[in-house]
PDB file of C-alpha atoms in Angstrom:
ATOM      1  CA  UNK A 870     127.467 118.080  81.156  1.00  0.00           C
ATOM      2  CA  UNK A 871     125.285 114.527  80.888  1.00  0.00           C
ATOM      3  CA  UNK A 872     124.164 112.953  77.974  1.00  0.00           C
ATOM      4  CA  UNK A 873     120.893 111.236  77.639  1.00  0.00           C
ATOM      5  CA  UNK A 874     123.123 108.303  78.188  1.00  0.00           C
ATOM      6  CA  UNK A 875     123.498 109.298  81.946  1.00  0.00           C
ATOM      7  CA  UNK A 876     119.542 108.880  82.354  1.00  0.00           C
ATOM      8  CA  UNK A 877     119.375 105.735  83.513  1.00  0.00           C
ATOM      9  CA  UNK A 878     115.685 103.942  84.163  1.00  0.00           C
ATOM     10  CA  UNK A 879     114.892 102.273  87.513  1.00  0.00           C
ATOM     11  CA  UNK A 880     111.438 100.714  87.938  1.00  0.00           C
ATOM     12  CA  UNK A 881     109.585  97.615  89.596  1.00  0.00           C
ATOM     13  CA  UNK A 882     112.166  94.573  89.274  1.00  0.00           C
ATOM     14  CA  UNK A 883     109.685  92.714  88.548  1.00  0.00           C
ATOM     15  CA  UNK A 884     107.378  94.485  85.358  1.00  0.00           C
ATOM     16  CA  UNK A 885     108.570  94.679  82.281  1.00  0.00           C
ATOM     17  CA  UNK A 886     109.881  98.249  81.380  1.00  0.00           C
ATOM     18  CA  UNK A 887     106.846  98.843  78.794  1.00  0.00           C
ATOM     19  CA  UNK A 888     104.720  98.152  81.637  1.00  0.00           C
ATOM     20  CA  UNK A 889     106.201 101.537  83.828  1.00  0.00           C
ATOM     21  CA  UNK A 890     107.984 103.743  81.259  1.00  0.00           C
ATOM     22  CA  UNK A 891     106.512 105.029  77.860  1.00  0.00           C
ATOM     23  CA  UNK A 892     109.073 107.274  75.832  1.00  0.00           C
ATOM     24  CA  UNK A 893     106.750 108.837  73.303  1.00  0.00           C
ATOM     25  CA  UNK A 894     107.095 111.435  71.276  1.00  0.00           C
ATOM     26  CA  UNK A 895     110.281 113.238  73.372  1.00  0.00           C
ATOM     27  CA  UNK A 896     107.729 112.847  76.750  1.00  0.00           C
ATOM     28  CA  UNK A 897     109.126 110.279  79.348  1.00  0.00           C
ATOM     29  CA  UNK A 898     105.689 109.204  80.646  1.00  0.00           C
ATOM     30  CA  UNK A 899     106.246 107.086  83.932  1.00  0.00           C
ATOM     31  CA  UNK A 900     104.271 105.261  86.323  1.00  0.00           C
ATOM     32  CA  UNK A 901     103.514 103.456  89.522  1.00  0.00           C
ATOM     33  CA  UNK A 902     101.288 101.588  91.449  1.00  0.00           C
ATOM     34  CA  UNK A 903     100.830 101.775  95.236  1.00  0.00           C
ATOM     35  CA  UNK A 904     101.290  97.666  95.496  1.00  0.00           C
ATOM     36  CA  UNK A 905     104.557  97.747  93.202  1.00  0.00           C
ATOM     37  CA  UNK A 906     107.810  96.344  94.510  1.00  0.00           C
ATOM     38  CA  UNK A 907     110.784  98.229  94.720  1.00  0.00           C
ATOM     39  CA  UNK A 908     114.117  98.246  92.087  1.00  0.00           C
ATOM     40  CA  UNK A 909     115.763  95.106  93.462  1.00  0.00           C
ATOM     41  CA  UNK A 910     114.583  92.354  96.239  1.00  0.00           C
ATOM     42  CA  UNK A 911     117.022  94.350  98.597  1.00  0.00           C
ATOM     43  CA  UNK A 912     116.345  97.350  97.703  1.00  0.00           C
ATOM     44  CA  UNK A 913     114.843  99.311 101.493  1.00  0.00           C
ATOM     45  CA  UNK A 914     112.899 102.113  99.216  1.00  0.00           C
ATOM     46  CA  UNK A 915     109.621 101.627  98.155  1.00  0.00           C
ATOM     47  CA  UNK A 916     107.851 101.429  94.487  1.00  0.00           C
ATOM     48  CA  UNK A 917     109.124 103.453  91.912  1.00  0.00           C
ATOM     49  CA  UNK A 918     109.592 104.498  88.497  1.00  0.00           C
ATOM     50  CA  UNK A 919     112.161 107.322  87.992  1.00  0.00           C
ATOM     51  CA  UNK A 920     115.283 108.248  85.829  1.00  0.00           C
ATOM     52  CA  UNK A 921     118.509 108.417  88.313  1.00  0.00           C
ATOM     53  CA  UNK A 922     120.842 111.125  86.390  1.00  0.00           C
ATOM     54  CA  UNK A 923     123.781 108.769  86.245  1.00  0.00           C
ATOM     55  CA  UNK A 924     125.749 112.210  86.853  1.00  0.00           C
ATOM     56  CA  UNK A 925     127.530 112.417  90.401  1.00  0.00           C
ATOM     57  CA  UNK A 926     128.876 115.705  91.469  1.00  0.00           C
ATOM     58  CA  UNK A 927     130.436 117.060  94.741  1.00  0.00           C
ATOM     59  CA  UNK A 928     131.258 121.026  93.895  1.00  0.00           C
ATOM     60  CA  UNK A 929     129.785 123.597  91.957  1.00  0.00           C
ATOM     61  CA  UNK A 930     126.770 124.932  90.908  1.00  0.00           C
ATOM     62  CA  UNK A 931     124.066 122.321  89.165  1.00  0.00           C
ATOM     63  CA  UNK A 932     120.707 123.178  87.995  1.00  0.00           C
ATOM     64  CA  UNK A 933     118.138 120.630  86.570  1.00  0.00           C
ATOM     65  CA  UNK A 934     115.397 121.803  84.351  1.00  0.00           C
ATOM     66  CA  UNK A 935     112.348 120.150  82.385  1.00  0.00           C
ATOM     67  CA  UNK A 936     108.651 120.501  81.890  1.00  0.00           C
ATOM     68  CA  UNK A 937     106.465 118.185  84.283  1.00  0.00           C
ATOM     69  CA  UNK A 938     103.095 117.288  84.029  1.00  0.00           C
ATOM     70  CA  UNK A 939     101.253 115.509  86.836  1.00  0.00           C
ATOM     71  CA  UNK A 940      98.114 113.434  85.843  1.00  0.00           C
ATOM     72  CA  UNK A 941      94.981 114.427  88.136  1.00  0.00           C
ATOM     73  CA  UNK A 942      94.835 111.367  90.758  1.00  0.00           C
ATOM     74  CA  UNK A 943      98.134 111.312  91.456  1.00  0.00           C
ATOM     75  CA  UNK A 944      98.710 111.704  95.193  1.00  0.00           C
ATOM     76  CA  UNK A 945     101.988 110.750  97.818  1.00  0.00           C
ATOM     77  CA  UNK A 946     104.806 110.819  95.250  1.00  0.00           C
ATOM     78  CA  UNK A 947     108.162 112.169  95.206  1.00  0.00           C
ATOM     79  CA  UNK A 948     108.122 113.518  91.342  1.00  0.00           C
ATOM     80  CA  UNK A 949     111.985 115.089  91.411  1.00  0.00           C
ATOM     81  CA  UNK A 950     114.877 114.744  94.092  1.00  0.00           C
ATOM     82  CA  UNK A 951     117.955 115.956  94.344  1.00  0.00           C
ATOM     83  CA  UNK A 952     119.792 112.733  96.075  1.00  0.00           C
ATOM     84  CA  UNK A 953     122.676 112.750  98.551  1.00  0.00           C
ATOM     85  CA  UNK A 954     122.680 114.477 101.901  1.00  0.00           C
ATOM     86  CA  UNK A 955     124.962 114.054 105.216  1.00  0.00           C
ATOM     87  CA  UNK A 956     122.554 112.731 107.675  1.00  0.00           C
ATOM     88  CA  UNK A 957     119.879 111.336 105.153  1.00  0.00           C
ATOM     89  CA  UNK A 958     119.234 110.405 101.636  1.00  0.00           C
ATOM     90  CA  UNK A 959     118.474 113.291  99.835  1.00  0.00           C
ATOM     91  CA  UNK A 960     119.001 117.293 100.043  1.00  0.00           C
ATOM     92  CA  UNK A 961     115.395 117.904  98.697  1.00  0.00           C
ATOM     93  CA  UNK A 962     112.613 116.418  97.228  1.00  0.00           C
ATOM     94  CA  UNK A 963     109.572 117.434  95.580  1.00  0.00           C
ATOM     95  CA  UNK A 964     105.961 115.942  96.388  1.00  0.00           C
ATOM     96  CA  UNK A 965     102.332 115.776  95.585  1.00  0.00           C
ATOM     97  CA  UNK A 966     100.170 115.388  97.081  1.00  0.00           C
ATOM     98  CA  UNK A 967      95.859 116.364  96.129  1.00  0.00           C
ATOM     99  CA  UNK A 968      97.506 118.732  93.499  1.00  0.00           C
ATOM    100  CA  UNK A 969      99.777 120.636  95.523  1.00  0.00           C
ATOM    101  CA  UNK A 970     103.793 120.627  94.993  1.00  0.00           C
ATOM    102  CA  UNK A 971     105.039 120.421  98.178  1.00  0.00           C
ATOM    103  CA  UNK A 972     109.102 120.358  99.809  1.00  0.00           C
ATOM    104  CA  UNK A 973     109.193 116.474 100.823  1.00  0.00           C
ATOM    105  CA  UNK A 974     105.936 115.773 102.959  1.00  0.00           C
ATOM    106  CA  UNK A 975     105.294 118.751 104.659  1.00  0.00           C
ATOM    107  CA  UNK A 976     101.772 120.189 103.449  1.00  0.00           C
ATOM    108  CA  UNK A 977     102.299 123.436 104.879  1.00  0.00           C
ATOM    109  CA  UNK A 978     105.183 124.245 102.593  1.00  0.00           C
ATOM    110  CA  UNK A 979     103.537 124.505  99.231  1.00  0.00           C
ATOM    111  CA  UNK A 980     105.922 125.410  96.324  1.00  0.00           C
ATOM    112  CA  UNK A 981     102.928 125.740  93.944  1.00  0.00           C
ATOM    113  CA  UNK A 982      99.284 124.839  93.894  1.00  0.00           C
ATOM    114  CA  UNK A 983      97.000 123.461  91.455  1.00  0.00           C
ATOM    115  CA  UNK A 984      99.971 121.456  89.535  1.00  0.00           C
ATOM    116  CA  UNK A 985      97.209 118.587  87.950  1.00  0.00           C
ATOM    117  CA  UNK A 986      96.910 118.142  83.915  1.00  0.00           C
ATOM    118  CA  UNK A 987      99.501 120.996  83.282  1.00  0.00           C
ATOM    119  CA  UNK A 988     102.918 121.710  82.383  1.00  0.00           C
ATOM    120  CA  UNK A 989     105.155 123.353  84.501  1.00  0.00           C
ATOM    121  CA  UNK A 990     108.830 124.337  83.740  1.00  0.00           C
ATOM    122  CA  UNK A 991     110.275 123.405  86.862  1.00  0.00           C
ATOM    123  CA  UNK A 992     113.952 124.669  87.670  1.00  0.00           C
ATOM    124  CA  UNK A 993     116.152 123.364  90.588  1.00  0.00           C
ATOM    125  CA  UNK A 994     119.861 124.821  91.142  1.00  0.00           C
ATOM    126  CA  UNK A 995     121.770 122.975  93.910  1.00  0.00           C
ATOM    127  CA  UNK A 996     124.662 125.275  94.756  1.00  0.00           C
ATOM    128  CA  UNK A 997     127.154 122.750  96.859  1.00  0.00           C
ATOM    129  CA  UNK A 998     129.308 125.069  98.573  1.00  0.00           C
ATOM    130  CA  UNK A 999     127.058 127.803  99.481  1.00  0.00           C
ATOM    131  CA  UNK A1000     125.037 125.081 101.135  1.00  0.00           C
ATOM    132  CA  UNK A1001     121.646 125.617  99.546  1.00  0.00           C
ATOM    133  CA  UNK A1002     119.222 124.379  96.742  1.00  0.00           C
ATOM    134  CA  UNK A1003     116.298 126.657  95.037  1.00  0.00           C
ATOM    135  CA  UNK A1004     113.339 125.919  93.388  1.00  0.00           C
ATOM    136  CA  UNK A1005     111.695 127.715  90.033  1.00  0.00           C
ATOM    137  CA  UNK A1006     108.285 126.635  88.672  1.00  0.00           C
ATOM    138  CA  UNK A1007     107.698 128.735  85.812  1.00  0.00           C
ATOM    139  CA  UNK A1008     110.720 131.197  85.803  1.00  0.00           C
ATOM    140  CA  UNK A1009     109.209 132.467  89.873  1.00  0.00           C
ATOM    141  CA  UNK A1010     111.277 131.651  92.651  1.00  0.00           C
ATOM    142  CA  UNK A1011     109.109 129.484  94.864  1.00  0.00           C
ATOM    143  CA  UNK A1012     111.674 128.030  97.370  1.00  0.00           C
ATOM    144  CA  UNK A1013     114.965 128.613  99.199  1.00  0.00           C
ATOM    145  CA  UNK A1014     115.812 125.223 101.217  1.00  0.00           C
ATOM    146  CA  UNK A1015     119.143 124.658 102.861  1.00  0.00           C
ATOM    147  CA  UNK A1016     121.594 122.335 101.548  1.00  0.00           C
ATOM    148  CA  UNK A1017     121.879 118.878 102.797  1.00  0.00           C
ATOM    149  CA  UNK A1018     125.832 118.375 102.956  1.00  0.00           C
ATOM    150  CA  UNK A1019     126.444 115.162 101.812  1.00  0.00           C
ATOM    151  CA  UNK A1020     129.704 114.368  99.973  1.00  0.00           C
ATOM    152  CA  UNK A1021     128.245 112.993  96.422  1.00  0.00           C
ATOM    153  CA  UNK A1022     124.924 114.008  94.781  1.00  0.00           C
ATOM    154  CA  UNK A1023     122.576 113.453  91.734  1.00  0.00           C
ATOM    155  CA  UNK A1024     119.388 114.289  90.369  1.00  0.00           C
ATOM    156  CA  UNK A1025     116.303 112.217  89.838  1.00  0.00           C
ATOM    157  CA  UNK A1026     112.786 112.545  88.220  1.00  0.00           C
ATOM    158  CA  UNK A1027     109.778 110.332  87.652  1.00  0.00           C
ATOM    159  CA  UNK A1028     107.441 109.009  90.781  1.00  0.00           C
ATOM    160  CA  UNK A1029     108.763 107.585  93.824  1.00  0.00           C
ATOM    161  CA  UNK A1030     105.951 106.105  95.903  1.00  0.00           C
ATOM    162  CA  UNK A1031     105.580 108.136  99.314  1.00  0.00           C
ATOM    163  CA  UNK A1032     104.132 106.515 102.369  1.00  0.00           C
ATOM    164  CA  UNK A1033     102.861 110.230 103.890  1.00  0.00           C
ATOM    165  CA  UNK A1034      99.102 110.939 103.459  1.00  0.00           C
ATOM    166  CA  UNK A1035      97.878 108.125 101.991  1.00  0.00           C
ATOM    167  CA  UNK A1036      99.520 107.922  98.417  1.00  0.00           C
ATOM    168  CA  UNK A1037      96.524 107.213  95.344  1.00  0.00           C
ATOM    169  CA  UNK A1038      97.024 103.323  94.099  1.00  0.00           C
ATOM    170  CA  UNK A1039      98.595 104.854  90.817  1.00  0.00           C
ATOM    171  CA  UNK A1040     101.055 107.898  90.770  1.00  0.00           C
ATOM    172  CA  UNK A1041     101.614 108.979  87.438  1.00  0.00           C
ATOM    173  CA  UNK A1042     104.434 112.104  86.018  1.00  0.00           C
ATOM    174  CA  UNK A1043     105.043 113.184  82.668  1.00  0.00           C
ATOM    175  CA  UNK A1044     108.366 114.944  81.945  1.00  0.00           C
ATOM    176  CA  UNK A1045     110.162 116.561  78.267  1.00  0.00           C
ATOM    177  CA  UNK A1046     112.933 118.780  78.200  1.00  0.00           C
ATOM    178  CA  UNK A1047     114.935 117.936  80.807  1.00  0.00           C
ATOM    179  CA  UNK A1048     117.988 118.908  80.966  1.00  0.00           C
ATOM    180  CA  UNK A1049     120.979 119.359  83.295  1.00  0.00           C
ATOM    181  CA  UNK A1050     123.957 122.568  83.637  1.00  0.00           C
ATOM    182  CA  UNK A1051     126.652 122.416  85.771  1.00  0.00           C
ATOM    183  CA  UNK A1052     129.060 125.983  86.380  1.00  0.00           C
ATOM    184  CA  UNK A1053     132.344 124.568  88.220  1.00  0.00           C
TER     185      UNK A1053
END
């Protein structure tokens, strides 16, 4: 199982960390702006401030859990992903966009509304060989999405600027709690 020395910060290459990440008080508050740059010079993704869980996995059963909290404002962010897929980069991620939590950038599919200035206990088990990922907030079931394939996966949380929908110049999540449980 990781350690908090698998969570491993990426941000803006070019800010200082205290300038994207505040660890406070067991919250990992993290930030973006819609002009940032990316992690590296050559990185292709855009802005971003997220922890990678330095964790990579190929079998089993893997569930990630913590408590988010999305400042009102925020808008065209990726706020958790599972990463690693066959054809793509990742087997799911989780947007928001105008307070809604949505399966990547697709507005109709809503896994909860209404997600501004709260916590939410969000769950997210990845089972590798049945081929599927689900999605808790708050101990309900919100979403069944097919798995990815993909040979090597991890899981990351923060904000990861989205270029769907017009994205709000700062994208802001707030996460404590987290933690991650494998079953082989």
């Amino acid at each position: 199982m990781p350690t908090q020395a698998h969570f491993v910060l990426q941000k803006p290459y070019d800010v200082p960390v205290n300038e994207r990440y505040d660890p406070c008080g067991g919250v990992r508050r993290m930030w973006v702006f819609d002009t940032d740059k990316p992690i590296s010079s050559t990185h292709p993704g855009g802005a971003l401030t997220e922890i990678k869980v330095d964790n990579i996995y190929s079998s089993g059963v893997w569930q990630f859990e913590g408590d988010m909290y999305v400042p009102s404002g925020t808008s065209g962010a990726s706020v958790m992903q599972v990463f690693g897929a066959a054809t793509h980069a990742t087997t799911l991620m989780l947007h928001v966009y105008d307070g809604q939590l949505t399966y990547y950038h697709e507005l109709t599919k809503v896994v909860v509304d209404r997600v501004y200035d709260r916590w939410i206990r969000l769950n997210v088990i990845h089972d590798v060989a049945a081929g599927n990922v689900t999605v808790f907030v708050d101990g309900e079931r919100r979403l069944g999405a097919p798995g990815q394939g993909g040979k090597e996966h991890y899981f990351k949380f923060g904000v990861y600027k989205q270029s769907h929908h017009n994205p709000s110049h700062r994208m802001e999540s707030h996460w404590r709690n987290v933690a991650i449980y494998t079953k082989p």
